[in-house]
PDB file of C-alpha atoms and ligand atoms in Angstrom:
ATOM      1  CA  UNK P   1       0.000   0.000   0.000  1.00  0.00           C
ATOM      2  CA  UNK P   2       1.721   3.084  -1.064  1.00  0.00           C
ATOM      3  CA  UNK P   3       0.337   5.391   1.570  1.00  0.00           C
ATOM      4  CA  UNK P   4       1.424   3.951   4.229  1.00  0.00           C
ATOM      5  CA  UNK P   5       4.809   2.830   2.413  1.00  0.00           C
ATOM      6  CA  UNK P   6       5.667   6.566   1.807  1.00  0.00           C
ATOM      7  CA  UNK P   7       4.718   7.323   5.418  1.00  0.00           C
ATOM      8  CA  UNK P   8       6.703   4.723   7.035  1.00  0.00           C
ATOM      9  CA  UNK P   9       9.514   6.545   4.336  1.00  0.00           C
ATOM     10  CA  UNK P  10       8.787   9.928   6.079  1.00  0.00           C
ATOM     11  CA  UNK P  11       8.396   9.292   9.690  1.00  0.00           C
ATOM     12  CA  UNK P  12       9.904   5.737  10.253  1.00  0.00           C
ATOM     13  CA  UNK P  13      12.902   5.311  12.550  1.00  0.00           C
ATOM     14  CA  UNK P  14      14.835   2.537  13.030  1.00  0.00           C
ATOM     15  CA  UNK P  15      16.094   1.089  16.360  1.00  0.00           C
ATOM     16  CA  UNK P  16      18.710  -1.592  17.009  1.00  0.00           C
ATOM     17  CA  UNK P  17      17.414  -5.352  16.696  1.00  0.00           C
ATOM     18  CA  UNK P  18      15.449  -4.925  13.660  1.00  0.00           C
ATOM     19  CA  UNK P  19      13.074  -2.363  15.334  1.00  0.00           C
ATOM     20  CA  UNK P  20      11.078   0.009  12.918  1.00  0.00           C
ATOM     21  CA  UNK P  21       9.356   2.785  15.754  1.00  0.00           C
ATOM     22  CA  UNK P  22       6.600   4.534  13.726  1.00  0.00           C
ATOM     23  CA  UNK P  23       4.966   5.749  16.845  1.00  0.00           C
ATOM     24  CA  UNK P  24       4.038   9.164  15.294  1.00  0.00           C
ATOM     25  CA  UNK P  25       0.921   7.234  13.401  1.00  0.00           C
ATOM     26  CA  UNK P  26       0.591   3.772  14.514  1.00  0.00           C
ATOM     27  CA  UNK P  27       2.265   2.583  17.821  1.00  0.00           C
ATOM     28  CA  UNK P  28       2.048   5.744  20.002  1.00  0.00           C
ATOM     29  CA  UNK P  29       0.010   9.110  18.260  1.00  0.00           C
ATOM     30  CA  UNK P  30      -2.459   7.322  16.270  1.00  0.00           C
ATOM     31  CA  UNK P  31      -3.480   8.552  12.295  1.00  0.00           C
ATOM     32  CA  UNK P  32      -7.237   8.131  12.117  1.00  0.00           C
ATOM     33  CA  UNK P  33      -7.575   8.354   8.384  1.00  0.00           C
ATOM     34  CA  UNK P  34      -4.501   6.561   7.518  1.00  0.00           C
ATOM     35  CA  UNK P  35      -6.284   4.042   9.822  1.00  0.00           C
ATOM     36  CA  UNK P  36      -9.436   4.028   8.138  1.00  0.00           C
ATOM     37  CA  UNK P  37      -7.574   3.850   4.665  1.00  0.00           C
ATOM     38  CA  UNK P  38      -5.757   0.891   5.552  1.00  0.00           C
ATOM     39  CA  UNK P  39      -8.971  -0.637   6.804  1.00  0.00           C
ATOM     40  CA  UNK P  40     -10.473   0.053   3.746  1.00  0.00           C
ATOM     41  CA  UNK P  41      -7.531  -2.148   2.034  1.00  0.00           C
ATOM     42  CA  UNK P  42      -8.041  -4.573   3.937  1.00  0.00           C
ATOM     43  CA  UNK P  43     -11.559  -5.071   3.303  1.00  0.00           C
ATOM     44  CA  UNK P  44     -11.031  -5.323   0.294  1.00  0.00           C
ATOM     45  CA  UNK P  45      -8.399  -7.934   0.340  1.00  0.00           C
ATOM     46  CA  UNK P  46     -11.013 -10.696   2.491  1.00  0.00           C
ATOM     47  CA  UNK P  47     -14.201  -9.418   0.908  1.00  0.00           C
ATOM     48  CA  UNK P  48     -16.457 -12.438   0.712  1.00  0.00           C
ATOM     49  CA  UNK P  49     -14.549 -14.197   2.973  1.00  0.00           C
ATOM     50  CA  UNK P  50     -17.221 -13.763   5.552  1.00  0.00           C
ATOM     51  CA  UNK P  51     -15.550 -12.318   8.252  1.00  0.00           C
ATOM     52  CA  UNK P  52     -17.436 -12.735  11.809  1.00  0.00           C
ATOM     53  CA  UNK P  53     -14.635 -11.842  14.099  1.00  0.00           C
ATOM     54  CA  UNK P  54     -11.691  -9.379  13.974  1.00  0.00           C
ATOM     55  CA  UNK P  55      -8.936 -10.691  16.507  1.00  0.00           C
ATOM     56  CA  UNK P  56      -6.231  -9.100  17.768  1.00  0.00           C
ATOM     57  CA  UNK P  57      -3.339  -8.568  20.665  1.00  0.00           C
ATOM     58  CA  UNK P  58      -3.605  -6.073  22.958  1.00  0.00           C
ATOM     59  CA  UNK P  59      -2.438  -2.964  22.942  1.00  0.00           C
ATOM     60  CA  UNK P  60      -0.808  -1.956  19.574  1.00  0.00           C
ATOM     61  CA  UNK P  61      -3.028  -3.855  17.132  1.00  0.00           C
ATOM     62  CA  UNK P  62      -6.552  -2.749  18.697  1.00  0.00           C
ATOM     63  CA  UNK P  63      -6.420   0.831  16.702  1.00  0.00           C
ATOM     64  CA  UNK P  64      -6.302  -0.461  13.098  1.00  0.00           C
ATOM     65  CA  UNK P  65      -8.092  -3.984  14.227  1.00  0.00           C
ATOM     66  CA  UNK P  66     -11.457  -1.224  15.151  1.00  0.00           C
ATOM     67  CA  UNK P  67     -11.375   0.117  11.970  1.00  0.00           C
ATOM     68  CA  UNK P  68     -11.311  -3.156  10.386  1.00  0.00           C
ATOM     69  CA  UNK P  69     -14.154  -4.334  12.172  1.00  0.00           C
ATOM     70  CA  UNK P  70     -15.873  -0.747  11.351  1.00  0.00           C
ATOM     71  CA  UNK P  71     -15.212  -1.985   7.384  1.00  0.00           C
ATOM     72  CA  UNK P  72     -16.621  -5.627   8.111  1.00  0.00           C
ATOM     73  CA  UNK P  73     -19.250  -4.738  10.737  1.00  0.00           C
ATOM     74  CA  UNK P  74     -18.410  -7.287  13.340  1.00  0.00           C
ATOM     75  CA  UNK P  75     -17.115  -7.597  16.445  1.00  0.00           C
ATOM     76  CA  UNK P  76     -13.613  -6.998  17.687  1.00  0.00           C
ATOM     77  CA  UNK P  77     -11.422  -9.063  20.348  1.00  0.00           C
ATOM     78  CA  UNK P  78      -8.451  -8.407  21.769  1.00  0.00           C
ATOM     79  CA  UNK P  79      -6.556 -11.094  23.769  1.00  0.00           C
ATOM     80  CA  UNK P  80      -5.459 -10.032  26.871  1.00  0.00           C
ATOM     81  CA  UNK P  81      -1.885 -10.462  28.463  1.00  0.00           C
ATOM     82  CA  UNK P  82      -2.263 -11.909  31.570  1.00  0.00           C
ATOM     83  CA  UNK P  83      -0.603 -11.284  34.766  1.00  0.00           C
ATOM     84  CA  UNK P  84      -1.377 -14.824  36.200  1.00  0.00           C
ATOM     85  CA  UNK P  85      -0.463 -18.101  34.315  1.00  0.00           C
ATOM     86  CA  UNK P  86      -3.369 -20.013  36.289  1.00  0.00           C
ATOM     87  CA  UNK P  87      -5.669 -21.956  33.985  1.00  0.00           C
ATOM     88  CA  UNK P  88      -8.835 -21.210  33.887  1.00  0.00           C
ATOM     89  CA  UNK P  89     -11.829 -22.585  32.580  1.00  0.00           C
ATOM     90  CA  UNK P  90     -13.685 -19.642  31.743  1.00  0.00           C
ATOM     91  CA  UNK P  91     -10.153 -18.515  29.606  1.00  0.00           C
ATOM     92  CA  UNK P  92      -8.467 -20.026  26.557  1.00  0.00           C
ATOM     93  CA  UNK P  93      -4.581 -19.492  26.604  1.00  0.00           C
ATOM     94  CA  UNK P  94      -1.238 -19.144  25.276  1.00  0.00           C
ATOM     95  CA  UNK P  95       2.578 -18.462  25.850  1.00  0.00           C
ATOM     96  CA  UNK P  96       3.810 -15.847  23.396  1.00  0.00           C
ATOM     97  CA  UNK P  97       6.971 -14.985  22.810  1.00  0.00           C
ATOM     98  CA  UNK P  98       7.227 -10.895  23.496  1.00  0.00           C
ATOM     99  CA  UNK P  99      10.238  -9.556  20.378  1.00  0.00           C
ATOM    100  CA  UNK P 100       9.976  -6.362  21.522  1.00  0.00           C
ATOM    101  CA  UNK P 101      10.603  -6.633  24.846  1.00  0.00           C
ATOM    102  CA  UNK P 102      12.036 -10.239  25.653  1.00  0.00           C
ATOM    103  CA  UNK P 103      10.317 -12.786  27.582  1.00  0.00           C
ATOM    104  CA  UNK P 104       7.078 -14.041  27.499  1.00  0.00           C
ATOM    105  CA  UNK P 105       3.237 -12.825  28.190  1.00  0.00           C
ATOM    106  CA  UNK P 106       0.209 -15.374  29.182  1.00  0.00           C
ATOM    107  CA  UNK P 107      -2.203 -14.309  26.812  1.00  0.00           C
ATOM    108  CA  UNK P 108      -5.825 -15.030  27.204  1.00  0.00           C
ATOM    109  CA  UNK P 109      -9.364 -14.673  25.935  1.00  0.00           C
ATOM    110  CA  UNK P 110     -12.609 -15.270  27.039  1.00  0.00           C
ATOM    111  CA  UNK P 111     -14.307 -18.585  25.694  1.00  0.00           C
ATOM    112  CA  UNK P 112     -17.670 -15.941  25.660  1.00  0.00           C
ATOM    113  CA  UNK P 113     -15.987 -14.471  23.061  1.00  0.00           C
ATOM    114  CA  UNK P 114     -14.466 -16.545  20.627  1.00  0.00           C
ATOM    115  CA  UNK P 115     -16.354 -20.298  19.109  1.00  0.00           C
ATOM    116  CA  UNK P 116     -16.696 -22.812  16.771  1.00  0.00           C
ATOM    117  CA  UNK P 117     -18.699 -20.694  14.379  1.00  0.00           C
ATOM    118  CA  UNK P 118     -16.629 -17.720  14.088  1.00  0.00           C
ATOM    119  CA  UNK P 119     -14.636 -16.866  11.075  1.00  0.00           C
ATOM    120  CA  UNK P 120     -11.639 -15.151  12.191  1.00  0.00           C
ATOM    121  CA  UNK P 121      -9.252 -12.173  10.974  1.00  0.00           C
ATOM    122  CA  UNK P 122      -5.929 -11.226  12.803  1.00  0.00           C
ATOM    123  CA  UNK P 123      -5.215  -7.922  12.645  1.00  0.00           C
ATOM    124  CA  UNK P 124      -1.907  -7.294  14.205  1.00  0.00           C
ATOM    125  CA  UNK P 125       0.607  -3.842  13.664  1.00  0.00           C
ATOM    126  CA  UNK P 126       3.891  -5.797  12.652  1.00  0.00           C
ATOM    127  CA  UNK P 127       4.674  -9.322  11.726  1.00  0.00           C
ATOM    128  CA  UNK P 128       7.980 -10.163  12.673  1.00  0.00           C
ATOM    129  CA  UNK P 129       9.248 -13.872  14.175  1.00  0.00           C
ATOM    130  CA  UNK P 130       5.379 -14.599  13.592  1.00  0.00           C
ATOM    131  CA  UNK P 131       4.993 -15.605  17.523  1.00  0.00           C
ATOM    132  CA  UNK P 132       2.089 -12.916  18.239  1.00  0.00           C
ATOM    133  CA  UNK P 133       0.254 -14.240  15.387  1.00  0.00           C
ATOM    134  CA  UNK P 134       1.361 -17.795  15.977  1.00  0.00           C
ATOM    135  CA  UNK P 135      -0.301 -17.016  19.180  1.00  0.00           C
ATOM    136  CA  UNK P 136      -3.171 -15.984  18.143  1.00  0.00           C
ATOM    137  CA  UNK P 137      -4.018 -18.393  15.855  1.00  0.00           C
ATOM    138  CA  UNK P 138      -3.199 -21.068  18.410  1.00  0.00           C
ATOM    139  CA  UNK P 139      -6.374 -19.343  20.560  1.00  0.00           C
ATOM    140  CA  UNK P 140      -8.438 -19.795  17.478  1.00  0.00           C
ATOM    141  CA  UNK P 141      -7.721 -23.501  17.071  1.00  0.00           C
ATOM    142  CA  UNK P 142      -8.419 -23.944  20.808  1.00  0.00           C
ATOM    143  CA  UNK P 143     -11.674 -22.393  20.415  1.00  0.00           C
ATOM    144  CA  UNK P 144     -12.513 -24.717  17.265  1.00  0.00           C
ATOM    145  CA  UNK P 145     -13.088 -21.323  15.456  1.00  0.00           C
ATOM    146  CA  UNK P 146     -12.311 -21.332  11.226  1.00  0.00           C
ATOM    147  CA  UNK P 147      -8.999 -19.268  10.793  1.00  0.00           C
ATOM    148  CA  UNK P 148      -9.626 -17.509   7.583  1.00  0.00           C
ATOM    149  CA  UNK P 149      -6.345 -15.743   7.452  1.00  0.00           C
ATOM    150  CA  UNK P 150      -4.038 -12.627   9.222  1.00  0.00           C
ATOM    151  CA  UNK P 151      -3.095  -9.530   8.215  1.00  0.00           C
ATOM    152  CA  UNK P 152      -0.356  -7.192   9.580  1.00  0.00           C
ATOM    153  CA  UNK P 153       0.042  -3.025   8.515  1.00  0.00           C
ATOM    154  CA  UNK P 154       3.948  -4.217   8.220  1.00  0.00           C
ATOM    155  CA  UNK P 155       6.059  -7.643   7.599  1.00  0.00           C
ATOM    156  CA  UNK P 156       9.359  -7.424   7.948  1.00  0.00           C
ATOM    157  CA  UNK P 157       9.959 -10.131   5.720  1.00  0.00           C
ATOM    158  CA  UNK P 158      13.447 -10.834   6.380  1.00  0.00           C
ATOM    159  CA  UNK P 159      12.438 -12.072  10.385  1.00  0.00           C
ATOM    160  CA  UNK P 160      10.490 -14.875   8.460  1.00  0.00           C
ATOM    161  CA  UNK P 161       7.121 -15.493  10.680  1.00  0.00           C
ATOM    162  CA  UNK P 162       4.979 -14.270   7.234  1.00  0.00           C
ATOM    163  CA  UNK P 163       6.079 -17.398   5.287  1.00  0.00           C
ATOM    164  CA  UNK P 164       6.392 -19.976   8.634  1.00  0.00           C
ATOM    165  CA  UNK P 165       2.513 -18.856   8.592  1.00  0.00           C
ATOM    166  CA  UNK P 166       1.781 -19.408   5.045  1.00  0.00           C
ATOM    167  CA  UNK P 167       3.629 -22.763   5.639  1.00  0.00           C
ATOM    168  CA  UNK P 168       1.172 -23.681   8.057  1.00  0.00           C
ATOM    169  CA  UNK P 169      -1.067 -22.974   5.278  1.00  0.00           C
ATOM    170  CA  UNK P 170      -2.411 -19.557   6.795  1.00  0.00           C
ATOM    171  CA  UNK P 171      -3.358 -16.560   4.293  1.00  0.00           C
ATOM    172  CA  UNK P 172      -1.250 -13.949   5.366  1.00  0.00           C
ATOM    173  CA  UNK P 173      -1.302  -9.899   3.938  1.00  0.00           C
ATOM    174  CA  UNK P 174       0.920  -7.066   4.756  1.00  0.00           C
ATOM    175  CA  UNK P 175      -0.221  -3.937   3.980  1.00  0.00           C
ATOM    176  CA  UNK P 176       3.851  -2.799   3.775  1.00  0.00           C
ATOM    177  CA  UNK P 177       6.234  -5.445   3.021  1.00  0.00           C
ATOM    178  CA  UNK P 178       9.770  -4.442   4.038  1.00  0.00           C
ATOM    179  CA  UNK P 179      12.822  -6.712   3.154  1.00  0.00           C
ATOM    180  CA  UNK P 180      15.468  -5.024   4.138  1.00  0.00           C
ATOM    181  CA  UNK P 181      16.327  -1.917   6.720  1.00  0.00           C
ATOM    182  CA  UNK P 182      19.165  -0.668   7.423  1.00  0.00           C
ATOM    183  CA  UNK P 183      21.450   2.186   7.443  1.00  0.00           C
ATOM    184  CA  UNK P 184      21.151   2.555   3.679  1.00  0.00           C
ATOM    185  CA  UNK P 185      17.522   3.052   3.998  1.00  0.00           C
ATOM    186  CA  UNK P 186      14.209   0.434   4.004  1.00  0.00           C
ATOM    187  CA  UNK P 187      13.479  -1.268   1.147  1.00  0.00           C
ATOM    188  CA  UNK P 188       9.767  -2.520   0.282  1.00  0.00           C
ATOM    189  CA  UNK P 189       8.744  -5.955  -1.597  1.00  0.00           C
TER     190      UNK P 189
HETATM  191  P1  LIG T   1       6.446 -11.269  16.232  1.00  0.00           P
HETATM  192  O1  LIG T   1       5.636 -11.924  17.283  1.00  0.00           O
HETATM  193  O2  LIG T   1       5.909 -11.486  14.835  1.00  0.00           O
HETATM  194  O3  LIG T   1       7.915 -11.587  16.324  1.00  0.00           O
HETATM  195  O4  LIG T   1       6.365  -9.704  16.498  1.00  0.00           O
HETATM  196  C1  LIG T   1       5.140  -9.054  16.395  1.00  0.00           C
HETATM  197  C2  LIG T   1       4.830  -8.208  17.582  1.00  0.00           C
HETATM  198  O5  LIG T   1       5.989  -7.545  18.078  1.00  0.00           O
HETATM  199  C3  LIG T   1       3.847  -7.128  17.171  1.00  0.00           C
HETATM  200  O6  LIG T   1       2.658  -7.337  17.892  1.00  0.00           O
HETATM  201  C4  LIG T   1       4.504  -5.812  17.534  1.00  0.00           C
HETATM  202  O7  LIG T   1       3.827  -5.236  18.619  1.00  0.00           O
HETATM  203  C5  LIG T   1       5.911  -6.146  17.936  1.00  0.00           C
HETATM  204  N1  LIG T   1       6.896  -5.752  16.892  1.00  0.00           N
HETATM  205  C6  LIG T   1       7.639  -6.595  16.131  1.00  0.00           C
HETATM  206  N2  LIG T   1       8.480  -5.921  15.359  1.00  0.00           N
HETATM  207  C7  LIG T   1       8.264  -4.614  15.603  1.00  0.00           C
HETATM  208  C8  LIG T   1       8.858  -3.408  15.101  1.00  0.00           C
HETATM  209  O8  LIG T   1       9.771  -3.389  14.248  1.00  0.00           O
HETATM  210  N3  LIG T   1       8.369  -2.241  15.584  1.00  0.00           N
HETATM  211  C9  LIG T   1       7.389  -2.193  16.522  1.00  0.00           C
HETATM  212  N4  LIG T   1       6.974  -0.988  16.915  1.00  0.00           N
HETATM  213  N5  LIG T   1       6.815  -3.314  17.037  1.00  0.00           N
HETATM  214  C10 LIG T   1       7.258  -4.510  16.583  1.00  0.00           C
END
């Protein structure tokens, strides 16, 4: 998507360990209508699919995951990182992997939420190892719920967790593809 290419261009920074920050629209001041644009592309790329359920990880991919489920008209969940690693029944659960900060978060939902006749859509704000969507997709399975594929606003395609998902057989979309970042600049496709 060339809008948000050319803005990642203009406001990106990079941080050592393969970081892109683009907090001035995305991960920290938010850009409504680049938002609601990038929604729109996204709609556009699982129309028909018949979309029940928009999921997501809390916090960073709730913004664009809203406007998603503002193009779709369903409902949006967020799984929740959880301070306790106590199973519960009321809960299904993961371990994910954190790459930003290190370690690992307890990640849960609520079996209200989430079942066997959803069709689901991960919406996530970067794809990197794959482990938050890895995650995610595990929650689905547990909840018997039909995966119909995962989208990120960015894949940093040279981490490889895009194409460990497709080899699971998972449709995967990035609405900005970068393969390589470095002091010579980012480079999409
Ligand atoms: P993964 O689990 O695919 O390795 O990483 C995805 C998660 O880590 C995303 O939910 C995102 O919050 C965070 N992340 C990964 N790479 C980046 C990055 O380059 N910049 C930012 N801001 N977050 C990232």
């Amino acid at each position: 998507m060339k809008l948000l290419e050319e803005r990642i261009l203009t406001d990106g920074r990079l941080l050592p360990g393969g970081v892109l920050k683009i907090d001035s629209f995305l991960n920290h001041q938010l850009d409504p209508l680049l938002l609601q644009e990038m929604a729109k592309e996204v709609k556009r790329l699982f129309d028909g699919e018949g979309v029940t359920k928009i999921f997501t990880i809390e916090a960073s991919g709730i913004a664009l995951a809203i406007l998603v489920g503002l193009e779709f008209q369903c409902p949006v969940l967020f799984a929740k990182k959880s301070k306790t690693k106590n199973i519960s029944d009321d809960l299904y659960q993961t371990e994910i992997p954190s790459f930003t900060h290190g370690g690992t978060n307890t990640v849960v939902v609520s079996r209200d939420y989430l079942n066997a006749s959803d069709r689901v859509l991960l919406v996530d704000d970067f794809l990197a190892t794959g482990a938050a969507l890895v995650g995610l997709k595990t929650l689905v399975e547990q909840a018997g719920a039909t995966l119909v594929g995962a989208v990120t606003a960015v894949e940093k395609r040279f981490q490889g967790g895009g194409d460990k998902l497709r080899e699971q057989g998972v449709r995967v979309e990035a609405l900005a593809r970068i393969t390589e970042m470095d002091d010579n600049g980012i480079k999409f496709g």
